[in-house]
Short mmCIF file of C-alpha atoms in Angstrom, two decimals:
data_model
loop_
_atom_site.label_atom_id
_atom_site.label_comp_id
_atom_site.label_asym_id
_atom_site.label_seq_id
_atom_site.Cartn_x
_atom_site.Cartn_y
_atom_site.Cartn_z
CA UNK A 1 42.16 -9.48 -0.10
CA UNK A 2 41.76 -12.82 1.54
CA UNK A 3 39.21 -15.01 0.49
CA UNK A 4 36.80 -15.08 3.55
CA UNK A 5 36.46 -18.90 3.85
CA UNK A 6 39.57 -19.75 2.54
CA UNK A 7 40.44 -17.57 5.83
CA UNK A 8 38.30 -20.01 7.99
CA UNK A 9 39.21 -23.07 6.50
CA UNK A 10 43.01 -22.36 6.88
CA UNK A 11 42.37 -21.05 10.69
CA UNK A 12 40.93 -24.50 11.31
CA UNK A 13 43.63 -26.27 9.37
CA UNK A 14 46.07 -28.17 12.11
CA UNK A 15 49.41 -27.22 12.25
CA UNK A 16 50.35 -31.16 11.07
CA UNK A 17 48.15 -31.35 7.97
CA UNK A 18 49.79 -27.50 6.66
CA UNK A 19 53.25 -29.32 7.92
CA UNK A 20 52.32 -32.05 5.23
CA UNK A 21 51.21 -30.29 2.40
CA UNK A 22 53.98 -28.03 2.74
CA UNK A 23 56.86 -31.18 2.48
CA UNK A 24 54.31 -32.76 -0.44
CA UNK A 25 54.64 -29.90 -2.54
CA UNK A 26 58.13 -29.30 -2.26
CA UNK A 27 58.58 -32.72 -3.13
CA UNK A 28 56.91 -32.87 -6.33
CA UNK A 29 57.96 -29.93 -7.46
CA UNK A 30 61.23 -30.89 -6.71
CA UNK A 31 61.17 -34.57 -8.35
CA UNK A 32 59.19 -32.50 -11.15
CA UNK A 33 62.01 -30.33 -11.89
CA UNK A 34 65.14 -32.46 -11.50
CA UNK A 35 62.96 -34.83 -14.42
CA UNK A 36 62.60 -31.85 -16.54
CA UNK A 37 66.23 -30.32 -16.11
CA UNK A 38 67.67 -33.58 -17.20
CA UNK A 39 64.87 -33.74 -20.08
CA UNK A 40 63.77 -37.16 -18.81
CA UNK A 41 60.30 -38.34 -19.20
CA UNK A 42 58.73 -40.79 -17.06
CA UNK A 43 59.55 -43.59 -19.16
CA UNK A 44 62.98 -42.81 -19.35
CA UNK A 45 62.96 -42.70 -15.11
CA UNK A 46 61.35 -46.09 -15.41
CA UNK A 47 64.08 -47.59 -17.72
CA UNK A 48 66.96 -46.36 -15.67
CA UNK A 49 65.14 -47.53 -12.24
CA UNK A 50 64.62 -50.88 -14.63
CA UNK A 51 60.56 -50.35 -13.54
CA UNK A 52 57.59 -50.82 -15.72
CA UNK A 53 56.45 -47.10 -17.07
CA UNK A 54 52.96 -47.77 -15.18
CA UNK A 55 55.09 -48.05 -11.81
CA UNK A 56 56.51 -45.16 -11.84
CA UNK A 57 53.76 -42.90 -13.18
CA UNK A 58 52.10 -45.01 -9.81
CA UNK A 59 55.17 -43.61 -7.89
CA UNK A 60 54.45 -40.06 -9.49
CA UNK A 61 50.71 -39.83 -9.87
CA UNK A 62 50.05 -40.43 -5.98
CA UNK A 63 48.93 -44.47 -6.42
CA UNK A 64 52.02 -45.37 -4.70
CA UNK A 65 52.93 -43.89 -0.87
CA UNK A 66 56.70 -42.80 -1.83
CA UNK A 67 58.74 -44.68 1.65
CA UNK A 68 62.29 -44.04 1.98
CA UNK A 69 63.71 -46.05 0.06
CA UNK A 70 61.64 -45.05 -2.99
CA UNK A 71 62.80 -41.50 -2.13
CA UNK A 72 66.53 -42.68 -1.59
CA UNK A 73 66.17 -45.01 -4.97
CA UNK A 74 64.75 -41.75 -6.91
CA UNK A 75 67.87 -39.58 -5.12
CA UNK A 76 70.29 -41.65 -6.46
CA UNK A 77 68.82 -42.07 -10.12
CA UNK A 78 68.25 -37.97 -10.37
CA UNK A 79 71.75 -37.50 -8.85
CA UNK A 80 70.21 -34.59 -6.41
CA UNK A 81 69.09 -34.65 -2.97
CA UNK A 82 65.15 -34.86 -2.78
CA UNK A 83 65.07 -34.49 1.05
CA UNK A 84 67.54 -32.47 3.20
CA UNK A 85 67.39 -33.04 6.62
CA UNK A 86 68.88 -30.54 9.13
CA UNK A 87 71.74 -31.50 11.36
CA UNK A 88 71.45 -30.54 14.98
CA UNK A 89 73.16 -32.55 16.97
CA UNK A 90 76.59 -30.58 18.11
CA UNK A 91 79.17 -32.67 18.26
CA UNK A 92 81.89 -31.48 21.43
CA UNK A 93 84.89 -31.40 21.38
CA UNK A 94 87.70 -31.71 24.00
CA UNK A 95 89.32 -28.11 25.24
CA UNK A 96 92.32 -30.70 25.74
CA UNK A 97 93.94 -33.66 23.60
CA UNK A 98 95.98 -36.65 24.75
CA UNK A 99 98.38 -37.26 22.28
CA UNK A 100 100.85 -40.13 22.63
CA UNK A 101 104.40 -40.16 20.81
CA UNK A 102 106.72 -43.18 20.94
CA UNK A 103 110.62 -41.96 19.42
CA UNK A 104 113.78 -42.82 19.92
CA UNK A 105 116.18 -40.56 22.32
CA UNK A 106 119.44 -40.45 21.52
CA UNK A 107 121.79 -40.28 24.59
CA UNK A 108 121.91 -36.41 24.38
CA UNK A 109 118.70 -34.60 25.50
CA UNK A 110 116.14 -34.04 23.22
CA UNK A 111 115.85 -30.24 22.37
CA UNK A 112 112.48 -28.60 22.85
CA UNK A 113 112.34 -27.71 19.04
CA UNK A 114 112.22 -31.23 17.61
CA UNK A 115 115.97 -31.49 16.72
CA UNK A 116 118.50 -34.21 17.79
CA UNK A 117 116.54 -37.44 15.87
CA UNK A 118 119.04 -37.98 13.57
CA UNK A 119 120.12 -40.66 14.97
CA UNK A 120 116.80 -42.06 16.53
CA UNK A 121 116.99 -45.35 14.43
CA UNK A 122 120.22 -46.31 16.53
CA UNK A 123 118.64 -46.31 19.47
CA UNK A 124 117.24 -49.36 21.32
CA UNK A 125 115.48 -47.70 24.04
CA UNK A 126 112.42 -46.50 22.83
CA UNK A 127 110.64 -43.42 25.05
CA UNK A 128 107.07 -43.04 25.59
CA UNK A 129 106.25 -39.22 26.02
CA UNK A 130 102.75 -37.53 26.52
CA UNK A 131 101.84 -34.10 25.38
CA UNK A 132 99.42 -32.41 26.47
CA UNK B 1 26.01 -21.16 -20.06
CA UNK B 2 24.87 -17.93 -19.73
CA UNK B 3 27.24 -14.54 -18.70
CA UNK B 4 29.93 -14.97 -16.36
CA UNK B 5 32.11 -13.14 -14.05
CA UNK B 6 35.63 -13.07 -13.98
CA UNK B 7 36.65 -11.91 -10.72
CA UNK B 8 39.40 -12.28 -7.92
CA UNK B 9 38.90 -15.31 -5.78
CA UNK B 10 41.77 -14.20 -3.16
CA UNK B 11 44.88 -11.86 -4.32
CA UNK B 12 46.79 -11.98 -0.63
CA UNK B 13 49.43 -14.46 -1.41
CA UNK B 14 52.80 -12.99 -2.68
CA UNK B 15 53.58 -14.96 -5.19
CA UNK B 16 49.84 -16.19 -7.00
CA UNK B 17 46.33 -14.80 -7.74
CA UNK B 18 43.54 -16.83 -7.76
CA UNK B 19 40.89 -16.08 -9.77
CA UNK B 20 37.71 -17.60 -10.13
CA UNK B 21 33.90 -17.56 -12.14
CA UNK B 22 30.70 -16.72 -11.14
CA UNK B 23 27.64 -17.28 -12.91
CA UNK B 24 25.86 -13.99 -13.83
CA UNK B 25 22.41 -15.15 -11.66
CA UNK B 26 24.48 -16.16 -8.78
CA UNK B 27 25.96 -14.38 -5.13
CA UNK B 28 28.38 -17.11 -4.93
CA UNK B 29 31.55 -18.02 -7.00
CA UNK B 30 31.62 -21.26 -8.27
CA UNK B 31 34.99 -21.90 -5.87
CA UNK B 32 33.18 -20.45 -3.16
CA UNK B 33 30.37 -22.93 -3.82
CA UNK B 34 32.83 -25.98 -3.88
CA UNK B 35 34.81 -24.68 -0.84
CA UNK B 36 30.77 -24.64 1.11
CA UNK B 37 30.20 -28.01 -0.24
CA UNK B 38 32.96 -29.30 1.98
CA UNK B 39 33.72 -27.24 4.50
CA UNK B 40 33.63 -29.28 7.60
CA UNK B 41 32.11 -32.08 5.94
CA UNK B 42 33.11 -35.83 7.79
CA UNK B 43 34.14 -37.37 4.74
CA UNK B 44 35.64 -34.61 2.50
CA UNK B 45 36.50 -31.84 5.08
CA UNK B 46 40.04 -32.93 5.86
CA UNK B 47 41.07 -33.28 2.10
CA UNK B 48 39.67 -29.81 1.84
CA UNK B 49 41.89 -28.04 4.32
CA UNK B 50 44.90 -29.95 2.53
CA UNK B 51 43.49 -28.40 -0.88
CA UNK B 52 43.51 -24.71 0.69
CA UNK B 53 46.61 -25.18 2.52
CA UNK B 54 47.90 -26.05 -1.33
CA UNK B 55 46.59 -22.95 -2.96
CA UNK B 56 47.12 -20.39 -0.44
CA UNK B 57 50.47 -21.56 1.43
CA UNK B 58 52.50 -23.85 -0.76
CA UNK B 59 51.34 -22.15 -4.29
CA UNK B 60 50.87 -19.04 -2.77
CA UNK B 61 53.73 -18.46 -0.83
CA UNK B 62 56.41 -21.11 -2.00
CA UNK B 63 56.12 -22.19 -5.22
CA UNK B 64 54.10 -20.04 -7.37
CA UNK B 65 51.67 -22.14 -9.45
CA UNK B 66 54.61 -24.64 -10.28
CA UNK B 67 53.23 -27.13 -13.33
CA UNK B 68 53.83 -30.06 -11.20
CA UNK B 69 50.81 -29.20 -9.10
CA UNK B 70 48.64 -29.56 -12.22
CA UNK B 71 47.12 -32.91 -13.22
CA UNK B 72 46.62 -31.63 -17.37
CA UNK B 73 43.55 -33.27 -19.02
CA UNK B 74 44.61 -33.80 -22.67
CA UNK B 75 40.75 -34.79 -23.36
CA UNK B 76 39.55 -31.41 -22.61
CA UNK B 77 42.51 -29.91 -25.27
CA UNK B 78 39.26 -30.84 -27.89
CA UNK B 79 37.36 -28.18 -26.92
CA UNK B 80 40.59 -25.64 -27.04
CA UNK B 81 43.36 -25.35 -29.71
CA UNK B 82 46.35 -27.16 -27.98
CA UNK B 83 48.54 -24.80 -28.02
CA UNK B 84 45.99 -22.72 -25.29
CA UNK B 85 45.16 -26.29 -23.76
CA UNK B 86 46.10 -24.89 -20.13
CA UNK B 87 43.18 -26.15 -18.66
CA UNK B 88 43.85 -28.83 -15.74
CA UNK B 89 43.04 -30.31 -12.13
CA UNK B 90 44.10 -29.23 -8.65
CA UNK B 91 44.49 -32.29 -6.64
CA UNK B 92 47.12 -34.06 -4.12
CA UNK B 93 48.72 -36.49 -5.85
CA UNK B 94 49.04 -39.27 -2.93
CA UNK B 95 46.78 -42.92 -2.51
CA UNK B 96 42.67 -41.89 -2.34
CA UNK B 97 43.02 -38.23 -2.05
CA UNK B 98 39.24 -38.00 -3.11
CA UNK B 99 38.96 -33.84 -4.47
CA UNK B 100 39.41 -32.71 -7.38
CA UNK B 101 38.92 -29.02 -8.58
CA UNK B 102 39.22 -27.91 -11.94
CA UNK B 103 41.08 -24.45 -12.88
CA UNK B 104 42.61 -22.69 -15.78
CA UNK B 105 46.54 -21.76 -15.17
CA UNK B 106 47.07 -18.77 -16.83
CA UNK B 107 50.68 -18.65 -16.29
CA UNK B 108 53.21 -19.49 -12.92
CA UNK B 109 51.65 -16.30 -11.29
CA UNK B 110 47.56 -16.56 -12.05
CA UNK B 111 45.15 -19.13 -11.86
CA UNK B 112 41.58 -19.25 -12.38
CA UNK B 113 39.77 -21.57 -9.88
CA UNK B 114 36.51 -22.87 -10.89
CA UNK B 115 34.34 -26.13 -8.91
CA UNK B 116 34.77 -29.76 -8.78
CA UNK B 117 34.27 -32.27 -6.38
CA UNK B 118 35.25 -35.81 -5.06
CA UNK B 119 36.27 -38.26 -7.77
CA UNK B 120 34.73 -41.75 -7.18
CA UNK B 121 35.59 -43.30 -10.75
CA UNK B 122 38.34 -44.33 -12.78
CA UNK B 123 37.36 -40.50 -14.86
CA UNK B 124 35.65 -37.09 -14.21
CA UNK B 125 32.85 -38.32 -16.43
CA UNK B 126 32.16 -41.71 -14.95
CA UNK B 127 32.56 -39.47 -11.59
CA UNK B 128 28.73 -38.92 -10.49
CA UNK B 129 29.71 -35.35 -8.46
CA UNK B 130 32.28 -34.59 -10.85
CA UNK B 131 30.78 -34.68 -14.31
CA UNK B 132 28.67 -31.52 -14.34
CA UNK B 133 31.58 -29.33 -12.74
CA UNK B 134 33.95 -30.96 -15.41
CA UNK B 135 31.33 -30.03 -18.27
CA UNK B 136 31.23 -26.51 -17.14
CA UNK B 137 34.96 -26.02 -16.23
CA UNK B 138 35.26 -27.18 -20.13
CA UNK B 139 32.65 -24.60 -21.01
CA UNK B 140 34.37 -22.17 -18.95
CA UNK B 141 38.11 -22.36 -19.85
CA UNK B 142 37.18 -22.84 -23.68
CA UNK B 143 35.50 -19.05 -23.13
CA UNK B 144 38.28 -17.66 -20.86
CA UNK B 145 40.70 -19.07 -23.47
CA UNK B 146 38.85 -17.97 -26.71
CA UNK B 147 38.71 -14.04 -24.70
CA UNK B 148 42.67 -14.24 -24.09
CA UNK B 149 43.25 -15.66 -27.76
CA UNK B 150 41.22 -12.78 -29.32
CA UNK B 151 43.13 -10.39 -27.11
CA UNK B 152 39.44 -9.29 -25.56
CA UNK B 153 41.13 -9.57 -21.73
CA UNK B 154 44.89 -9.49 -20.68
CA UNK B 155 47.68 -10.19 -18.16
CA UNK B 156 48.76 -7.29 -16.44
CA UNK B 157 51.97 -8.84 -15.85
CA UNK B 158 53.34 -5.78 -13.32
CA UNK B 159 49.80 -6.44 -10.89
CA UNK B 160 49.17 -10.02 -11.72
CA UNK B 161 45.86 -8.95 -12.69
CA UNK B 162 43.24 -10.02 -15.66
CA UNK B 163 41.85 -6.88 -17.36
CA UNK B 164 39.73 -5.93 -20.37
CA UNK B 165 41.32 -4.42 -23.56
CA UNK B 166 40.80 -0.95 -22.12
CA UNK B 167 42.15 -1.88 -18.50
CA UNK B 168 38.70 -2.59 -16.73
CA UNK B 169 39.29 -4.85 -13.92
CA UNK B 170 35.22 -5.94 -14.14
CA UNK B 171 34.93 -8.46 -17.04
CA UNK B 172 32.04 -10.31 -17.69
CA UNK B 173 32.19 -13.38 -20.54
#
């Protein structure tokens, strides 16, 4: 049973402020449980960010807007990612590669199946090939 | 404080119930009275939605009633032994998010909502629309928690329900 304003209230809700408190709470819960599986308190965050306590309880207690770098600086102290952030660019790639050899022929053909470079450091005439 | 209900606020989420109190004399729930208070209202309205949007989607539906989202008042442990101390403060924890409403978390899967309002000191107390709902979520909690220490109501763990000794759903403290 749904709570008949709660109902309204959510139906009026925009889609950015639910967006918000959606990436707020899995933030703190996530900073919240990295802390306690490493058994730090606050003041031990502080000491390893080399912060006064207060500052980071600010950080943690909503006094402080967390920016990026707070969030990168707090990643890097907790060892964990705090934010993921999808990848969708597709990188393409070539059906075809250019790939350019330079070797040394010696004056018999060169077989098809790599052999005859025995003596390649004899030569003096250097042959550019391209394979496609 | 006279007889109280304990009765489901909203049990549609998957992963919490929300419970919540309502006085004995009164139609409405105290929740439902805070959620009327600022429903649509210029200066609190917004913060409101955010509040709901907390309960009902991220609690509700992500991470249960996680600790973190639980600001714990060790002042109001005097009124309750410590080890039962679960009483605490719904809030968003970012600059000037102005509401505040007070609750009991029962455990990761029920909560019991009561009221609150916007906090415009430095404490509940000094807080002129806070203090009363702060005095009777204290009154509250240290009943709820006295009825759950003396084994007079109990968690249905399998329905995430609150029941009597004999399995009445209706309690009244």
């Amino acid at each position: 049973m749904r709570n008949s304003l709660a109902r309204q209230i959510l139906e009026e809700t925009p889609n950015e402020t639910r967006q918000f408190v959606k990436r707020y709470g899995e933030l703190v819960a996530r900073i919240y449980d990295l802390l306690e599986e490493k058994g730090w308190t606050q003041k031990d965050l502080a000491a390893k960010l080399d912060k006064s306590p207060s500052e980071i309880s600010k950080w943690l207690s909503g006094e402080h807007n967390l920016t990026l770098r707070t969030l990168t600086r707090l990643e890097v102290e907790l060892g964990e990612d705090l934010i993921q952030i999808p990848k969708t660019r597709k990188f393409q790639v070539n059906s075809t590669k250019v790939i350019h050899l330079e070797f040394a022929r010696s004056n018999k053909n060169i077989p098809m199946d790599g052999g005859g470079y025995t003596d390649w450091k004899s030569q003096t005439s250097p042959v550019k090939s391209s394979v496609a | 404080m006279n007889t109280f209900a304990l009765e489901i606020w909203d049990d549609e989420s998957t992963l919490v119930t929300f419970y919540t109190v309502r006085m004995e004399d009164n139609d409405l729930s105290e929740t439902d009275k805070f959620m009327l208070k600022f429903k649509g209202d210029a200066q609190y309205g917004s913060a409101l939605q955010e509040m709901v949007s907390l309960l009902l989607e991220v609690m509700g539906e992500e991470q249960g009633a996680h600790p973190a989202f639980f600001s714990r008042r060790e002042n109001w442990a005097v009124a309750l032994p410590p080890s039962k101390a679960r009483i605490g403060e719904i809030t968003l924890n970012y600059p000037e998010f102005p509401l505040r409403l007070f609750c009991y978390r029962v455990n990761d899967e029920l909560v019991i909502l009561f009221n609150g309002g916007p906090k415009t000191a430095a404490s509940a107390q000094g807080s002129e629309d806070l203090n009363m709902p702060f005095l009777q979520a204290n009154e509250f909690a240290r009943r709820i928690g006295k009825a759950f220490d003396d084994k007079l109501i109990v968690v249905d763990q399998n329905s995430r329900v609150i029941t009597d000794f004999q399995g009445n759903t209706e309690i009244f403290l």
